[in-house]
Amino acid sequence: IMSVASVQPFLKPVHVDMRVPVSPGRQRRHTLPASEFRCLSPEDAVSVFEIEREAFISVSGECPLYLDEVRHFLTLCPELSLGWFEQGRLVAFIIGSLWDQDRLNMDALTLHKPHGTTVHIHVLAVHRTFRQQGKGSILMWRYLQYLRCLPFVRRAVLMCEDFLVPFYEKSGFKVQGPSEITVGPLTFIEMQYPVRGHAFMRRNSGC
């Protein structure tokens, strides 16, 4: 799995076209990008929720965000989301919002604090046909590098179930301890990632 320390500074993830360049003598076809990363919009909410519902309800019976909450955050803070599209189809996404306290509480599940310096990552999900391909780790890496381009962001936090802790540790998150948030019978671990080097990253990544 790709680590933050082992790669070059990240170029902006919005509207990245990863098609092979077309040679001068070859006519360009008007097709959708093979792979594109961009911030989400409220128009993406249904696609987001379909992926999320299948990924979470089948496992835990709960969704981190329901459809109206997805629309809520994609309206208030779309710049804190990131979607991965293949041939125009959403295959993975992250949704975040701003938070202004040291630890998460129940209000963090529904509120966006515009003057906060902490990004609360509500959900990371991958479409079922694209799982076990490393896409979740790659998307998280790109998202964390994107946050370095936002001068007001100081750290990212999330909460997850115990079995997901190793996954997020590989992305650079550190355990803060048990979360005070519970959802039905589910309990969570709170984790954080320090977003460092803003000025350096902006100078060297095109931010």
mmCIF file of C-alpha atoms in Angstrom:
data_model
loop_
_atom_site.group_PDB
_atom_site.id
_atom_site.type_symbol
_atom_site.label_atom_id
_atom_site.label_comp_id
_atom_site.label_asym_id
_atom_site.label_seq_id
_atom_site.Cartn_x
_atom_site.Cartn_y
_atom_site.Cartn_z
ATOM 1 C CA ILE A 1 0.000 0.000 0.000
ATOM 2 C CA MET A 2 1.305 3.431 -0.932
ATOM 3 C CA SER A 3 2.465 5.495 2.048
ATOM 4 C CA VAL A 4 2.595 9.265 2.311
ATOM 5 C CA ALA A 5 6.326 9.197 3.018
ATOM 6 C CA SER A 6 7.234 7.169 -0.064
ATOM 7 C CA VAL A 7 5.780 9.369 -2.780
ATOM 8 C CA GLN A 8 6.440 12.736 -4.326
ATOM 9 C CA PRO A 9 4.326 15.779 -3.362
ATOM 10 C CA PHE A 10 0.846 15.422 -4.725
ATOM 11 C CA LEU A 11 -0.622 17.414 -7.571
ATOM 12 C CA LYS A 12 -4.206 18.613 -7.202
ATOM 13 C CA PRO A 13 -6.664 15.701 -7.469
ATOM 14 C CA VAL A 14 -9.511 17.610 -9.108
ATOM 15 C CA HIS A 15 -10.195 16.718 -12.744
ATOM 16 C CA VAL A 16 -7.198 14.448 -13.205
ATOM 17 C CA ASP A 17 -7.240 12.768 -16.629
ATOM 18 C CA MET A 18 -5.091 9.637 -16.553
ATOM 19 C CA ARG A 19 -5.505 8.657 -20.197
ATOM 20 C CA VAL A 20 -2.412 7.870 -22.242
ATOM 21 C CA PRO A 21 -1.381 11.048 -24.151
ATOM 22 C CA VAL A 22 -2.488 11.105 -27.767
ATOM 23 C CA SER A 23 0.285 11.297 -30.337
ATOM 24 C CA PRO A 24 0.199 14.264 -32.765
ATOM 25 C CA GLY A 25 -0.758 12.095 -35.726
ATOM 26 C CA ARG A 26 -3.569 10.323 -33.922
ATOM 27 C CA GLN A 27 -7.062 11.782 -33.719
ATOM 28 C CA ARG A 28 -8.385 12.318 -30.191
ATOM 29 C CA ARG A 29 -11.708 10.641 -29.502
ATOM 30 C CA HIS A 30 -14.278 12.419 -27.400
ATOM 31 C CA THR A 31 -14.588 9.905 -24.594
ATOM 32 C CA LEU A 32 -14.912 10.116 -20.831
ATOM 33 C CA PRO A 33 -11.626 10.117 -18.885
ATOM 34 C CA ALA A 34 -10.490 6.612 -17.980
ATOM 35 C CA SER A 35 -9.863 7.778 -14.422
ATOM 36 C CA GLU A 36 -10.827 11.085 -12.848
ATOM 37 C CA PHE A 37 -10.665 12.513 -9.330
ATOM 38 C CA ARG A 38 -12.848 15.473 -8.429
ATOM 39 C CA CYS A 39 -14.812 17.003 -5.597
ATOM 40 C CA LEU A 40 -18.399 15.800 -5.399
ATOM 41 C CA SER A 41 -21.563 17.860 -5.783
ATOM 42 C CA PRO A 42 -25.162 17.410 -4.567
ATOM 43 C CA GLU A 43 -25.914 15.855 -7.980
ATOM 44 C CA ASP A 44 -23.643 12.946 -7.002
ATOM 45 C CA ALA A 45 -25.567 12.248 -3.779
ATOM 46 C CA VAL A 46 -27.675 9.336 -5.059
ATOM 47 C CA SER A 47 -24.653 7.512 -6.515
ATOM 48 C CA VAL A 48 -22.757 8.119 -3.275
ATOM 49 C CA PHE A 49 -25.555 6.756 -1.122
ATOM 50 C CA GLU A 50 -26.072 3.654 -3.275
ATOM 51 C CA ILE A 51 -22.411 2.689 -2.774
ATOM 52 C CA GLU A 52 -22.491 3.551 0.916
ATOM 53 C CA ARG A 53 -25.715 1.691 1.621
ATOM 54 C CA GLU A 54 -24.426 -1.525 0.061
ATOM 55 C CA ALA A 55 -21.047 -1.216 1.791
ATOM 56 C CA PHE A 56 -22.247 -0.488 5.321
ATOM 57 C CA ILE A 57 -25.817 -1.685 5.860
ATOM 58 C CA SER A 58 -24.945 -5.201 4.758
ATOM 59 C CA VAL A 59 -22.148 -5.292 7.374
ATOM 60 C CA SER A 60 -23.304 -3.223 10.341
ATOM 61 C CA GLY A 61 -26.919 -2.311 9.600
ATOM 62 C CA GLU A 62 -26.040 1.397 9.800
ATOM 63 C CA CYS A 63 -24.827 4.043 7.334
ATOM 64 C CA PRO A 64 -22.390 6.781 8.386
ATOM 65 C CA LEU A 65 -24.464 9.202 6.298
ATOM 66 C CA TYR A 66 -27.979 8.797 4.948
ATOM 67 C CA LEU A 67 -29.098 10.395 1.697
ATOM 68 C CA ASP A 68 -30.294 13.676 3.185
ATOM 69 C CA GLU A 69 -27.054 13.961 5.177
ATOM 70 C CA VAL A 70 -24.982 13.261 2.052
ATOM 71 C CA ARG A 71 -26.796 16.083 0.260
ATOM 72 C CA HIS A 72 -26.354 18.293 3.338
ATOM 73 C CA PHE A 73 -22.557 17.997 3.391
ATOM 74 C CA LEU A 74 -22.138 18.091 -0.391
ATOM 75 C CA THR A 75 -24.067 21.375 -0.367
ATOM 76 C CA LEU A 76 -22.256 22.960 2.599
ATOM 77 C CA CYS A 77 -18.691 21.791 1.974
ATOM 78 C CA PRO A 78 -18.236 20.000 -1.373
ATOM 79 C CA GLU A 79 -14.552 21.007 -1.348
ATOM 80 C CA LEU A 80 -14.011 18.514 1.504
ATOM 81 C CA SER A 81 -15.185 15.571 -0.589
ATOM 82 C CA LEU A 82 -13.354 13.559 -3.234
ATOM 83 C CA GLY A 83 -14.751 11.091 -5.746
ATOM 84 C CA TRP A 84 -12.941 8.606 -7.975
ATOM 85 C CA PHE A 85 -14.667 8.101 -11.311
ATOM 86 C CA GLU A 86 -13.932 5.415 -13.912
ATOM 87 C CA GLN A 87 -15.401 6.118 -17.358
ATOM 88 C CA GLY A 88 -17.711 8.629 -15.705
ATOM 89 C CA ARG A 89 -18.940 6.144 -13.070
ATOM 90 C CA LEU A 90 -18.369 6.791 -9.371
ATOM 91 C CA VAL A 91 -16.336 3.914 -7.914
ATOM 92 C CA ALA A 92 -15.095 5.330 -4.582
ATOM 93 C CA PHE A 93 -15.515 8.462 -2.503
ATOM 94 C CA ILE A 94 -14.705 10.325 0.705
ATOM 95 C CA ILE A 95 -16.927 12.908 2.390
ATOM 96 C CA GLY A 96 -15.636 15.274 5.067
ATOM 97 C CA SER A 97 -16.666 18.401 6.949
ATOM 98 C CA LEU A 98 -14.970 20.859 9.306
ATOM 99 C CA TRP A 99 -14.913 20.425 13.059
ATOM 100 C CA ASP A 100 -13.688 22.781 15.794
ATOM 101 C CA GLN A 101 -13.033 20.638 18.894
ATOM 102 C CA ASP A 102 -10.251 18.286 20.005
ATOM 103 C CA ARG A 103 -12.471 15.201 19.976
ATOM 104 C CA LEU A 104 -15.560 14.185 18.057
ATOM 105 C CA ASN A 105 -18.981 14.101 19.703
ATOM 106 C CA MET A 106 -22.507 13.393 18.483
ATOM 107 C CA ASP A 107 -22.803 16.895 16.987
ATOM 108 C CA ALA A 108 -19.900 16.076 14.663
ATOM 109 C CA LEU A 109 -22.089 13.539 12.856
ATOM 110 C CA THR A 110 -24.339 16.249 11.413
ATOM 111 C CA LEU A 111 -22.623 19.631 11.779
ATOM 112 C CA HIS A 112 -20.156 21.510 9.586
ATOM 113 C CA LYS A 113 -18.142 24.129 11.505
ATOM 114 C CA PRO A 114 -16.940 26.610 8.831
ATOM 115 C CA HIS A 115 -14.272 28.112 11.079
ATOM 116 C CA GLY A 116 -12.870 24.780 12.224
ATOM 117 C CA THR A 117 -9.365 23.590 11.401
ATOM 118 C CA THR A 118 -10.048 19.855 11.691
ATOM 119 C CA VAL A 119 -11.484 17.819 8.823
ATOM 120 C CA HIS A 120 -13.850 15.143 10.092
ATOM 121 C CA ILE A 121 -13.856 12.303 7.554
ATOM 122 C CA HIS A 122 -17.371 10.901 7.758
ATOM 123 C CA VAL A 123 -17.090 8.089 5.268
ATOM 124 C CA LEU A 124 -14.794 6.318 2.812
ATOM 125 C CA ALA A 125 -16.489 3.730 0.614
ATOM 126 C CA VAL A 126 -15.637 1.755 -2.528
ATOM 127 C CA HIS A 127 -18.121 0.218 -4.975
ATOM 128 C CA ARG A 128 -18.381 -3.536 -4.431
ATOM 129 C CA THR A 129 -17.036 -4.441 -7.895
ATOM 130 C CA PHE A 130 -13.874 -2.392 -7.298
ATOM 131 C CA ARG A 131 -12.936 -3.642 -3.828
ATOM 132 C CA GLN A 132 -9.781 -5.600 -2.987
ATOM 133 C CA GLN A 133 -7.887 -3.515 -5.567
ATOM 134 C CA GLY A 134 -6.274 -1.010 -3.222
ATOM 135 C CA LYS A 135 -8.567 1.809 -4.315
ATOM 136 C CA GLY A 136 -9.526 2.787 -0.767
ATOM 137 C CA SER A 137 -5.890 3.296 0.231
ATOM 138 C CA ILE A 138 -5.078 5.222 -2.941
ATOM 139 C CA LEU A 139 -8.104 7.479 -2.576
ATOM 140 C CA MET A 140 -7.282 8.205 1.064
ATOM 141 C CA TRP A 141 -3.699 9.063 0.135
ATOM 142 C CA ARG A 142 -4.853 11.482 -2.555
ATOM 143 C CA TYR A 143 -7.386 13.036 -0.194
ATOM 144 C CA LEU A 144 -4.827 13.629 2.560
ATOM 145 C CA GLN A 145 -2.434 15.220 0.081
ATOM 146 C CA TYR A 146 -5.268 17.397 -1.212
ATOM 147 C CA LEU A 147 -5.930 18.591 2.350
ATOM 148 C CA ARG A 148 -2.338 19.861 2.477
ATOM 149 C CA CYS A 149 -3.340 22.367 -0.203
ATOM 150 C CA LEU A 150 -6.024 23.853 2.064
ATOM 151 C CA PRO A 151 -4.299 26.412 4.331
ATOM 152 C CA PHE A 152 -6.963 26.308 7.048
ATOM 153 C CA VAL A 153 -6.697 22.547 7.664
ATOM 154 C CA ARG A 154 -4.456 21.404 10.530
ATOM 155 C CA ARG A 155 -5.494 17.760 10.932
ATOM 156 C CA ALA A 156 -7.946 15.085 9.835
ATOM 157 C CA VAL A 157 -9.919 12.869 12.209
ATOM 158 C CA LEU A 158 -12.217 9.884 11.815
ATOM 159 C CA MET A 159 -13.844 7.172 13.847
ATOM 160 C CA CYS A 160 -13.936 3.528 12.837
ATOM 161 C CA GLU A 161 -14.616 0.074 14.194
ATOM 162 C CA ASP A 162 -11.724 -1.882 15.718
ATOM 163 C CA PHE A 163 -11.145 -4.094 12.691
ATOM 164 C CA LEU A 164 -10.480 -1.059 10.456
ATOM 165 C CA VAL A 165 -7.768 0.459 12.663
ATOM 166 C CA PRO A 166 -4.873 -1.289 10.813
ATOM 167 C CA PHE A 167 -6.183 -0.021 7.457
ATOM 168 C CA TYR A 168 -6.134 3.600 8.593
ATOM 169 C CA GLU A 169 -2.817 3.192 10.417
ATOM 170 C CA LYS A 170 -1.267 2.287 7.052
ATOM 171 C CA SER A 171 -2.479 5.655 5.762
ATOM 172 C CA GLY A 172 -0.730 7.448 8.627
ATOM 173 C CA PHE A 173 -3.560 7.809 11.153
ATOM 174 C CA LYS A 174 -2.825 7.393 14.870
ATOM 175 C CA VAL A 175 -5.232 6.078 17.489
ATOM 176 C CA GLN A 176 -6.513 8.716 19.925
ATOM 177 C CA GLY A 177 -8.607 6.313 21.948
ATOM 178 C CA PRO A 178 -12.213 5.147 22.219
ATOM 179 C CA SER A 179 -14.756 7.531 20.702
ATOM 180 C CA GLU A 180 -17.540 8.863 22.890
ATOM 181 C CA ILE A 181 -19.874 8.321 19.934
ATOM 182 C CA THR A 182 -21.929 5.137 19.765
ATOM 183 C CA VAL A 183 -24.492 4.148 17.143
ATOM 184 C CA GLY A 184 -26.824 1.486 18.491
ATOM 185 C CA PRO A 185 -24.582 -1.373 19.639
ATOM 186 C CA LEU A 186 -21.590 -0.116 17.616
ATOM 187 C CA THR A 187 -18.571 1.433 19.324
ATOM 188 C CA PHE A 188 -15.697 3.201 17.581
ATOM 189 C CA ILE A 189 -12.031 4.137 17.835
ATOM 190 C CA GLU A 190 -11.117 7.754 17.119
ATOM 191 C CA MET A 191 -8.029 8.349 14.955
ATOM 192 C CA GLN A 192 -6.232 11.441 13.717
ATOM 193 C CA TYR A 193 -3.779 12.437 10.994
ATOM 194 C CA PRO A 194 -1.682 15.620 11.319
ATOM 195 C CA VAL A 195 -1.772 17.682 8.127
ATOM 196 C CA ARG A 196 1.685 19.274 8.128
ATOM 197 C CA GLY A 197 3.908 21.404 5.905
ATOM 198 C CA HIS A 198 1.237 23.619 4.331
ATOM 199 C CA ALA A 199 3.577 26.269 2.931
ATOM 200 C CA PHE A 200 6.082 23.724 1.647
ATOM 201 C CA MET A 201 3.409 21.601 0.029
ATOM 202 C CA ARG A 202 1.734 24.601 -1.613
ATOM 203 C CA ARG A 203 5.067 25.731 -3.097
ATOM 204 C CA ASN A 204 5.876 22.308 -4.449
ATOM 205 C CA SER A 205 2.544 20.816 -5.480
ATOM 206 C CA GLY A 206 0.889 23.511 -7.566
ATOM 207 C CA CYS A 207 -1.595 24.356 -4.815
#
